[in-house]
Short mmCIF file of C-alpha atoms in Angstrom, two decimals:
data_model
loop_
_atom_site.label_atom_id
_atom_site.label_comp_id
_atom_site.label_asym_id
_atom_site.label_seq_id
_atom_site.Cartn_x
_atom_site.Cartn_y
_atom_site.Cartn_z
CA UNK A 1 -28.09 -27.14 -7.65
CA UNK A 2 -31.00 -24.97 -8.27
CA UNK A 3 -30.99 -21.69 -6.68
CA UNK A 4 -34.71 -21.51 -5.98
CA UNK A 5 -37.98 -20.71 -7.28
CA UNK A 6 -36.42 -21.38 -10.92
CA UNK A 7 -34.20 -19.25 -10.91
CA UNK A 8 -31.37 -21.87 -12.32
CA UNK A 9 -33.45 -20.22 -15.74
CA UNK A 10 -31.26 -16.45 -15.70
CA UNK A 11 -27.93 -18.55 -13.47
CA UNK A 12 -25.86 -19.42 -16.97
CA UNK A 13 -26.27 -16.01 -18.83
CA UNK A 14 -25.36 -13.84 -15.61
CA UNK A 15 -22.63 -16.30 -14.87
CA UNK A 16 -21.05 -15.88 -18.15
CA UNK A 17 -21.60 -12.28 -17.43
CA UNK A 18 -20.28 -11.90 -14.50
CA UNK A 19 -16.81 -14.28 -15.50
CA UNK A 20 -15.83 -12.19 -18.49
CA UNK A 21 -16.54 -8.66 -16.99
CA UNK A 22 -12.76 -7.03 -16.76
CA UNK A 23 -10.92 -9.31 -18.67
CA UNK A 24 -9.41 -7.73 -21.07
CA UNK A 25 -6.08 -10.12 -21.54
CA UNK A 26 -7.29 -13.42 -20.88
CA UNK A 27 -3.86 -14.74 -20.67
CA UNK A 28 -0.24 -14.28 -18.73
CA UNK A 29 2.79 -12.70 -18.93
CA UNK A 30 6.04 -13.50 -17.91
CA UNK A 31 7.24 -11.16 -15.62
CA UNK A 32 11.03 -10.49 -14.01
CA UNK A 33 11.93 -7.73 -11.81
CA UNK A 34 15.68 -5.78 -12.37
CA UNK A 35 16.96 -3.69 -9.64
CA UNK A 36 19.13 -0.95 -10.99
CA UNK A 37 19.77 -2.24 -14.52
CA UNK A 38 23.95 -1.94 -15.10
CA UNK A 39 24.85 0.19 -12.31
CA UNK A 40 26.17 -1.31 -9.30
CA UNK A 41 25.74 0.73 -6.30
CA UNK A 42 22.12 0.91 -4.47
CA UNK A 43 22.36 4.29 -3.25
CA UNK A 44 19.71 4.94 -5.66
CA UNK A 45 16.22 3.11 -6.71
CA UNK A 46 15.23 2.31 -10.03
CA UNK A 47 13.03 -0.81 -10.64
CA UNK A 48 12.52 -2.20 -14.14
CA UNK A 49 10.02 -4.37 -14.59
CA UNK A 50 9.57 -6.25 -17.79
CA UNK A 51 6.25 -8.04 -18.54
CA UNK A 52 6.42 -10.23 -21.92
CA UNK A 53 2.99 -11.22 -23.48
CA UNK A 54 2.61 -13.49 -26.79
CA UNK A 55 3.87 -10.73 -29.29
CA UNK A 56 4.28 -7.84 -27.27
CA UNK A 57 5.82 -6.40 -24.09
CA UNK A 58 5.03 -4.01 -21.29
CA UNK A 59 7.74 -2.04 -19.16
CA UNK A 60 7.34 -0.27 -15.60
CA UNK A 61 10.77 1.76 -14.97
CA UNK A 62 9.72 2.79 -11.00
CA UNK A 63 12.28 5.17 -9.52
CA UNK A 64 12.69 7.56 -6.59
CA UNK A 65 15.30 9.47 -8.73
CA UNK A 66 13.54 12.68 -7.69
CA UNK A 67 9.90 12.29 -7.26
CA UNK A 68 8.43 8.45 -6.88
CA UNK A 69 7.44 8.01 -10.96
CA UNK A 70 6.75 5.03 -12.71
CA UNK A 71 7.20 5.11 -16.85
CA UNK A 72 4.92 2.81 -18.69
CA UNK A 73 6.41 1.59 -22.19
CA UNK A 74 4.13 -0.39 -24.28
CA UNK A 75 6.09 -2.54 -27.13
CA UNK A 76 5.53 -4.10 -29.66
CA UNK A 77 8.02 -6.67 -29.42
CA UNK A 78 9.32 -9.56 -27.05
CA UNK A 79 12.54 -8.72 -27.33
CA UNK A 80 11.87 -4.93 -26.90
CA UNK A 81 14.76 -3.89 -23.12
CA UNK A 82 15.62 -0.89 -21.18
CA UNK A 83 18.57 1.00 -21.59
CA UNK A 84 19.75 3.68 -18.80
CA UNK A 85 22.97 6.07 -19.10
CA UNK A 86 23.63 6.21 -15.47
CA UNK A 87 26.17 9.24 -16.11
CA UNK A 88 23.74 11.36 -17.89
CA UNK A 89 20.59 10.19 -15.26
CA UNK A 90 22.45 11.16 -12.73
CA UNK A 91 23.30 14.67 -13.52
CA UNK A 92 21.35 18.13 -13.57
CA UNK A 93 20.05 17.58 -17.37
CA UNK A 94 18.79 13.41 -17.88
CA UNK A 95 17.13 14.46 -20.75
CA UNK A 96 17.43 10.88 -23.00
CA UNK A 97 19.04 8.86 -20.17
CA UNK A 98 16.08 6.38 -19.99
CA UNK A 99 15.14 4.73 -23.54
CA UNK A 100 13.63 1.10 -24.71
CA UNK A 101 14.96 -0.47 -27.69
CA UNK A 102 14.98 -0.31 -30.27
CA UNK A 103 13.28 2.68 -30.67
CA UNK A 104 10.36 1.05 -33.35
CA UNK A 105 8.67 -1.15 -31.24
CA UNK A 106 7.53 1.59 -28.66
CA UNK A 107 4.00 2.31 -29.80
CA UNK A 108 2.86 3.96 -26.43
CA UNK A 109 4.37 5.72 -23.22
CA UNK A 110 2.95 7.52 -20.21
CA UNK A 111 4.07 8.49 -16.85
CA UNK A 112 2.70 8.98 -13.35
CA UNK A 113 4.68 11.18 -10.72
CA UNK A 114 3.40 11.27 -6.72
CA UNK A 115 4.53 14.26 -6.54
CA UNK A 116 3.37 15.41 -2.73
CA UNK A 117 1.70 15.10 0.37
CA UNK A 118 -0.70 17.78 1.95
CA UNK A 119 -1.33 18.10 5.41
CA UNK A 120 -4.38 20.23 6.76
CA UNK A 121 -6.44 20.87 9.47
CA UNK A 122 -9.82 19.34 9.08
CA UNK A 123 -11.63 21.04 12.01
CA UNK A 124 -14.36 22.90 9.75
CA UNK A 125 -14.12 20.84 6.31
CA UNK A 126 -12.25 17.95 5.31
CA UNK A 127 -13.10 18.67 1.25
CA UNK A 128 -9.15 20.07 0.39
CA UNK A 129 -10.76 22.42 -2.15
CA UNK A 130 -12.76 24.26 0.54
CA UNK A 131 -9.72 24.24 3.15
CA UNK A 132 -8.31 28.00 3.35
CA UNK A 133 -4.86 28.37 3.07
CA UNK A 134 -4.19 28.92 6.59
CA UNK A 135 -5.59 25.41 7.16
CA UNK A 136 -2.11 23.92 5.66
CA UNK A 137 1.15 22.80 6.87
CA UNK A 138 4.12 23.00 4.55
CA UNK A 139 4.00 20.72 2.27
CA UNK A 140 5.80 17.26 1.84
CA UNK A 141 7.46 17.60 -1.41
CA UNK A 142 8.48 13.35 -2.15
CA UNK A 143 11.09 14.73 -4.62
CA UNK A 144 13.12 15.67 -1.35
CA UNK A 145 12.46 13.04 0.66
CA UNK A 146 15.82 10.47 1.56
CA UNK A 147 14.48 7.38 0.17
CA UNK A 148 15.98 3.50 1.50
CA UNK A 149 17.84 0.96 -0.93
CA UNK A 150 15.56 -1.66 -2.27
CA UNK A 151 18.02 -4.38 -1.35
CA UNK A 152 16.04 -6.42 1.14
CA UNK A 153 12.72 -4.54 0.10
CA UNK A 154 12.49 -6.62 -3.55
CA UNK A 155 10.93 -10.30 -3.58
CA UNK A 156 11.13 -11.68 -7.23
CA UNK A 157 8.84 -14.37 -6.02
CA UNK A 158 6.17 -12.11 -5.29
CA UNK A 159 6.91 -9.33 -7.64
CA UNK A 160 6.67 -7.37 -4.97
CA UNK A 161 8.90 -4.28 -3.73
CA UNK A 162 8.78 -1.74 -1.42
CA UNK A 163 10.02 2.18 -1.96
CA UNK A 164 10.46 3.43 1.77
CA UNK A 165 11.31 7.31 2.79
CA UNK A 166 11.42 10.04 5.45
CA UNK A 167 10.81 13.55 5.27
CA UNK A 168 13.88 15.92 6.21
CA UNK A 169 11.81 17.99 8.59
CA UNK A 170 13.17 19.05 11.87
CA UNK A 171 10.04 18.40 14.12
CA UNK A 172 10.65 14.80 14.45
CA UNK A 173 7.41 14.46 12.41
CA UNK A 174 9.51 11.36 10.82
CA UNK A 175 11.01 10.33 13.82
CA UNK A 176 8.85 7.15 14.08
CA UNK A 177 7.25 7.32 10.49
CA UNK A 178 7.61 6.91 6.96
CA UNK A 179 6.28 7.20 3.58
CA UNK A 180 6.36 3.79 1.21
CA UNK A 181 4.80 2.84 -2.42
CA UNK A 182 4.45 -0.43 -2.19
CA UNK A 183 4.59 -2.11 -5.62
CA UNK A 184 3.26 -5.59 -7.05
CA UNK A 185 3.27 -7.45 -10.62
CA UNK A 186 0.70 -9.31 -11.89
CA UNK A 187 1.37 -12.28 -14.39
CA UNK A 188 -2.56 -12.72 -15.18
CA UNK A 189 -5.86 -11.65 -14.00
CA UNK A 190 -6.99 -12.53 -10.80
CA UNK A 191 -8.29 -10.15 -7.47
CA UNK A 192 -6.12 -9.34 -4.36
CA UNK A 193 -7.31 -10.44 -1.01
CA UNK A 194 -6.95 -7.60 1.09
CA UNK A 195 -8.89 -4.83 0.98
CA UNK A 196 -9.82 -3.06 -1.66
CA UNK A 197 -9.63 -6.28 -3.59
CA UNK A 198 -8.74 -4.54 -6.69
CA UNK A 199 -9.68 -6.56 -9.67
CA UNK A 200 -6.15 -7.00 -12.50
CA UNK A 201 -5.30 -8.24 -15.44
CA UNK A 202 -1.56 -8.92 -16.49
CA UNK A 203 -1.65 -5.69 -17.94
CA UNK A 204 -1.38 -3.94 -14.83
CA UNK A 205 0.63 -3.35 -11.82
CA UNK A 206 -0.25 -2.11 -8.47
CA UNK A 207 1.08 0.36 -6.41
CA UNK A 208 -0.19 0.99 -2.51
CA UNK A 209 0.43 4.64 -0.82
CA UNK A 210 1.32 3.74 2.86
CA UNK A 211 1.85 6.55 5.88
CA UNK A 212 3.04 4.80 8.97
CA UNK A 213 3.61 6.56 11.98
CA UNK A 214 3.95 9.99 10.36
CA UNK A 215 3.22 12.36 13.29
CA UNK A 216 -0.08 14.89 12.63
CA UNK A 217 1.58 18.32 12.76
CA UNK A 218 -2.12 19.33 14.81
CA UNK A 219 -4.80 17.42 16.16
CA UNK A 220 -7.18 16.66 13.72
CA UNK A 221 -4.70 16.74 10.39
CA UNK A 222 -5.81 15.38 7.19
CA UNK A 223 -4.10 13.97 4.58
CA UNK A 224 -3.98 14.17 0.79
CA UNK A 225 -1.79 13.11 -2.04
CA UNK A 226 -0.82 15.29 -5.62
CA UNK A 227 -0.35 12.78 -8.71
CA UNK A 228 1.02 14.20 -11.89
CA UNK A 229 0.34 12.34 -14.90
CA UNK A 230 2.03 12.66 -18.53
CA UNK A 231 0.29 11.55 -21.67
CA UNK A 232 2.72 11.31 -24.80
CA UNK A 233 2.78 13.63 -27.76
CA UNK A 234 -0.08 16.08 -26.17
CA UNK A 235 -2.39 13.81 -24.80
CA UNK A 236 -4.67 13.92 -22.12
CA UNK A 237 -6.16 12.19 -19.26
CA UNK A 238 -9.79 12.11 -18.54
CA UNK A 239 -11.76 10.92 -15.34
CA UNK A 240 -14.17 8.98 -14.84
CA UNK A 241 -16.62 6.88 -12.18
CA UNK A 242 -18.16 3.97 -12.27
CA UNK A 243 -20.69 2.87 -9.66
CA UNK A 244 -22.12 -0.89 -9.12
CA UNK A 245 -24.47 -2.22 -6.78
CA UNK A 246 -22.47 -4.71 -5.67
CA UNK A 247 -20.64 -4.25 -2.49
CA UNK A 248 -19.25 -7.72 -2.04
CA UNK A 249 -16.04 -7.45 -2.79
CA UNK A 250 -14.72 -3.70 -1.24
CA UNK A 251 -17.75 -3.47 1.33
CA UNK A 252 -19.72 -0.44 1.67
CA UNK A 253 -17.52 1.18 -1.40
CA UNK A 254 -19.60 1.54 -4.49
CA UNK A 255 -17.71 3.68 -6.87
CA UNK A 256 -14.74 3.04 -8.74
CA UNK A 257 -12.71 6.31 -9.77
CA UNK A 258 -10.09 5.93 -13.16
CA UNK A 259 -8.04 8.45 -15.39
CA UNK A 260 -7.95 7.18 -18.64
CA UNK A 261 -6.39 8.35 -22.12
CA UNK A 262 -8.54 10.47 -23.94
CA UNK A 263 -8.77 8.29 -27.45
CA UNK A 264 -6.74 9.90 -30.37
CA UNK A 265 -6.52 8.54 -33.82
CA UNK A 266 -2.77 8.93 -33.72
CA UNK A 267 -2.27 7.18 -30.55
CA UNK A 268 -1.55 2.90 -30.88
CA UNK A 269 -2.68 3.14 -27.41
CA UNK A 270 -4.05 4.21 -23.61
CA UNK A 271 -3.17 3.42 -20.44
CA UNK A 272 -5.65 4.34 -17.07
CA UNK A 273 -4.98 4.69 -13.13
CA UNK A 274 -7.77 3.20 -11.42
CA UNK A 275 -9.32 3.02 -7.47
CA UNK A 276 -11.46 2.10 -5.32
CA UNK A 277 -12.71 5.45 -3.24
CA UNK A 278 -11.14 3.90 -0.22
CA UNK A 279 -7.95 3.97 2.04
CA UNK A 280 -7.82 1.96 5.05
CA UNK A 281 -6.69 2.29 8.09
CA UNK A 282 -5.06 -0.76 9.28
CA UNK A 283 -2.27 -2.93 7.60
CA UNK A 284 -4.27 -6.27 7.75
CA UNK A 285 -7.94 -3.83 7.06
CA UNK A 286 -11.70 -5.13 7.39
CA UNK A 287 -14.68 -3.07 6.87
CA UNK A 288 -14.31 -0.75 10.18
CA UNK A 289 -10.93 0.31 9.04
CA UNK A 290 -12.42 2.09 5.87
CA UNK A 291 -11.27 5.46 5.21
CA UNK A 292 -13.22 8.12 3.36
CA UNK A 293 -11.49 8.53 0.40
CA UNK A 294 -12.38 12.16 -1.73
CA UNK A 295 -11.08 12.52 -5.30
CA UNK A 296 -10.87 15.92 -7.03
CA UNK A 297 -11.16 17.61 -10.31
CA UNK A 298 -8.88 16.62 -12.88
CA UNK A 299 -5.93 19.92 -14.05
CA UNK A 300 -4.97 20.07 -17.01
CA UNK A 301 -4.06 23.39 -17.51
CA UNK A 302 -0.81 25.32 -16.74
CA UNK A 303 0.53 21.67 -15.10
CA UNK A 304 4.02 20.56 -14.87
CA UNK A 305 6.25 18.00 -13.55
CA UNK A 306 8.18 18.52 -10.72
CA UNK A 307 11.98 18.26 -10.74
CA UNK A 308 13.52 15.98 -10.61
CA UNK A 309 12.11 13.13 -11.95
CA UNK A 310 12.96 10.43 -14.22
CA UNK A 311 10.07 11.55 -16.27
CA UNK A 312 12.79 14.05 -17.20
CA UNK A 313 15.07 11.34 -18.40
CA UNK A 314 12.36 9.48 -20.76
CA UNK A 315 10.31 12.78 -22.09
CA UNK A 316 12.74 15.27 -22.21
CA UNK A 317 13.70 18.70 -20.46
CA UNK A 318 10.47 20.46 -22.34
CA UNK A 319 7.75 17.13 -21.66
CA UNK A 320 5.47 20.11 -20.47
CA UNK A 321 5.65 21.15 -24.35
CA UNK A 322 5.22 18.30 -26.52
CA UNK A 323 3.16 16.27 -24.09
CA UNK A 324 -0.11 16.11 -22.09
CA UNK A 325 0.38 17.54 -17.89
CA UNK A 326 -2.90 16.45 -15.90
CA UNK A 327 -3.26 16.64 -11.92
CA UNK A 328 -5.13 15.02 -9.42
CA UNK A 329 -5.34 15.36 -5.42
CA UNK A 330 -6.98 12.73 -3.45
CA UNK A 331 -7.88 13.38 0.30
CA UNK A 332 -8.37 10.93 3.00
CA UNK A 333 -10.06 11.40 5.86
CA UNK A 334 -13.96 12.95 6.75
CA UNK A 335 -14.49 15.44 9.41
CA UNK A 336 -15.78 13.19 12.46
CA UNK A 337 -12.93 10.34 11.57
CA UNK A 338 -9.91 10.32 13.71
CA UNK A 339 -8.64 7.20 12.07
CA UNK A 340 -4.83 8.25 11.41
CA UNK A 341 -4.56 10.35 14.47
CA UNK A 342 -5.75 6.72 16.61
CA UNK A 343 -3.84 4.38 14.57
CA UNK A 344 -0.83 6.53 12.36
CA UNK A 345 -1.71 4.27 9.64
CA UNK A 346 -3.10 4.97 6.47
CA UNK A 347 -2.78 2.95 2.96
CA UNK A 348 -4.80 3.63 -0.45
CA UNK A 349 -4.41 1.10 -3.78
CA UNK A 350 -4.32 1.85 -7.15
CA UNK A 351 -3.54 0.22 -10.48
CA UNK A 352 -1.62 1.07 -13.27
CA UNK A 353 -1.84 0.02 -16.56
CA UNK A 354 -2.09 -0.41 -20.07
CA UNK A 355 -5.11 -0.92 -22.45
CA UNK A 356 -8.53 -1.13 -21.11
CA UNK A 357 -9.00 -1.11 -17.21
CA UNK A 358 -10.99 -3.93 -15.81
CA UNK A 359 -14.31 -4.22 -15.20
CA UNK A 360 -16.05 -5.59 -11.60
CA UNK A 361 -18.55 -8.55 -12.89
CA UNK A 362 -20.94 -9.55 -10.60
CA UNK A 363 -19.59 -12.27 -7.78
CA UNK A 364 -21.35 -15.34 -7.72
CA UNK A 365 -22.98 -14.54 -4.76
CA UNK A 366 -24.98 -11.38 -6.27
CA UNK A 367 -25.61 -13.98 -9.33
CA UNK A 368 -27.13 -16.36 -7.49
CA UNK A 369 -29.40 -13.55 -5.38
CA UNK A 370 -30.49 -12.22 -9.19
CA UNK A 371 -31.04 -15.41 -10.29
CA UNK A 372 -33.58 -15.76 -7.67
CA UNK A 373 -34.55 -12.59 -7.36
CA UNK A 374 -35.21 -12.08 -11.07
CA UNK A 375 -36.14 -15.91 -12.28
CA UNK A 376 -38.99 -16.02 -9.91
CA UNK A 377 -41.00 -13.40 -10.95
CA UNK A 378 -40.54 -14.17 -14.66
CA UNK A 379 -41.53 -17.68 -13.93
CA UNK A 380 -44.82 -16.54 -12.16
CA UNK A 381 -45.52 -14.20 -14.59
CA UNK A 382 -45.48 -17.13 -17.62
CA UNK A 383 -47.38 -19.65 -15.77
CA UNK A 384 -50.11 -16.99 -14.77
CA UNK A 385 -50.20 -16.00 -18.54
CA UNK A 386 -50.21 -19.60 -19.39
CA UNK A 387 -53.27 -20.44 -17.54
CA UNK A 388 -55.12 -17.68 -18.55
CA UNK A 389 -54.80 -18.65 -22.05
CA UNK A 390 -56.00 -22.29 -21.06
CA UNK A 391 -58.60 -20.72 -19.31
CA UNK A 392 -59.95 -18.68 -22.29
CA UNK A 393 -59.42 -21.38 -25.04
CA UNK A 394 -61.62 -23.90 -23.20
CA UNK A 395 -64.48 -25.62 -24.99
CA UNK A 396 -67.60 -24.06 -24.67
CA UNK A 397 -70.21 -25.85 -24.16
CA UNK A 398 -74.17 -25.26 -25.94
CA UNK A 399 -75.91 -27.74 -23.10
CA UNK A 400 -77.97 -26.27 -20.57
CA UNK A 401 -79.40 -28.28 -18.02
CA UNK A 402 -83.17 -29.41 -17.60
CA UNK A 403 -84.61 -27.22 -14.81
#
């Protein structure tokens, strides 16, 4: 079908464009989920999940063993599993307790740790780095929090699960409420369907930050969230935005936000954490439930990891020393919204993983409206040059008529 004014000319090279734009794998994984990996009680969370690719293998260890972390282990190997002393985990100094084997095949390893939740009054200024201090509540450390099992919160048919916990306040702040990361799997690249609509590949997972019904502490409260990443053997995170003009997909959100491994020539690889600048305000969200979503700069200096953490277990009691600390606060929430404080709901998305992070092509949709849009013009502009050349190379003529 032609789009119009000939612009079927530009439709196949901004299709093939648009198709290839953030897909970095091009093929799937098998993925399986393991819930507490040879220990039987659930009084504790730790999530393994293993995603095998043709000659290689990628493991998320998610735990709320102190503050919610997720390891990423890139192998080299199919065969490449996760081995956890529980005894050692479990006690005041996990240093070692979390290792993949054998040892060889790792060629990369990172961690990310949500390590807390700010609450502030955003009466004057909803930017957290102009709040003064008396604008804050105490802060919601997530290493303290009482966190529920994961038995009835894991579908291996989805590869979905769901980390739930409560505050130990004594305000009744969590009397109604709770805090979640919500993770999924991916086996191969496709987009979600709810907002944002992230865009994966099977070499990344999501996770989604959820508040529900998490009572404001005053009456126009904002949120924000601290995440702590660790880049092995001294490296470091960078950030970075992206902007498109295409709205399609995560209406009226044009940026996409990313930390990403600085490149080293020692390093066999790089992982990223990458969002939309949106959080929503509804569980089932459409464009009116948008949430402003602010990120901030990047620290890397002076960082550390808060304790505990099963970060702890994988890097060692001294990661601060031998490996790269960056932090990042996001705030959601502008200063004439009142979206939590009407609907105690707030969710932002974000995915993790290894490699390159994808790239938004353009939808078929915004192809078609370039192909029109651009085709058209080009097409007038040849077949005015086209006649004008006729014009000028026709015969001329030495008659002239008999008066």
């Amino acid at each position: 079908m032609q789009a119009g004014g000939g612009g079927w000319v530009w439709l196949p090279l901004l299709w093939l464009v648009g198709s290839r734009a953030g897909d970095p794998a091009g093929y799937k994984r098998k993925v399986s989920l393991e819930y507490n990996p040879g220990w039987n009680s659930s009084a504790v969370n730790l999530l393994h999940v293993r995603a095998v690719g043709l000659n290689d293998t990628i493991h998320y260890v998610w735990s709320t063993i102190g503050a919610p972390t997720v390891l990423l282990v890139y192998t080299r190997s199919q065969s490449s599993g996760l081995h956890v002393n529980w005894t050692r985990l479990l006690s005041p100094s996990p240093s070692g307790a979390i290792q993949v084997e054998p040892a060889g095949s790792v060629l990369y390893s990172m961690a990310v740790i949500f390590s807390k939740v700010f609450e502030y009054n955003g009466t004057k200024t909803s930017d957290l780095s102009k709040a003064n201090a008396s604008s804050f509540y105490p802060t919601y450390e997530l290493a303290n929090f009482t966190w529920d099992s994961l038995d009835g919160r894991l579908n291996e048919t989805t590869l979905t699960a769901t980390f739930q916990g409560v505050g130990t306040d004594s305000g009744g702040t969590f009397r109604n409420g709770s805090i979640s990361f919500q993770v999924t799997a991916y086996e191969e690249t496709s987009r979600d369907g709810p907002l944002p609509r992230l865009l994966h590949t099977a070499n990344s997972s999501k996770v989604d930050f959820v508040m529900r019904g998490v009572a404001p502490r005053g009456n126009r409260s904002r949120f924000a969230l601290e995440i702590v990443t660790v880049e092995e053997r001294g490296g470091q995170k960078q950030l970075e935005s992206t902007r498109s003009i295409d709205d399609e997909y995560t209406p009226t959100i044009f940026e996409m936000a990313q930390l990403v491994s600085v490149p080293r020539n020692n390093s066999a690889g790089f992982s990223f954490l990458q969002w939309k600048t949106a959080a929503y305000s509804a569980l089932q969200p459409k464009r009116e439930d948008t949430v402003h979503c602010e990120y901030y700069q990047l620290e890397t200096e002076n960082r550390t990891v808060p304790r505990p953490s099963i970060a702890h277990a994988y890097f060692g009691e001294e990661l601060e020393v031998h490996n790269g600390v960056a932090a990042i606060n996001i705030s959601f929430g502008s200063e004439d919204s009142e979206a939590y404080q009407e609907k105690s709901y707030l969710s932002w998305s974000a995915l993790i993983g290894f490699g390159e992070p994808p790239k938004d092509g353009f939808s078929p949709l915004v192809i078609a409206i370039l192909a029109v849009g651009l085709g058209t013009p080009v097409l007038l502009l040849v077949g005015g040059s086209i006649t004008v050349l006729v014009s000028r190379k026709k015969p001329y003529s030495e008659y002239e008529p008999i008066n």
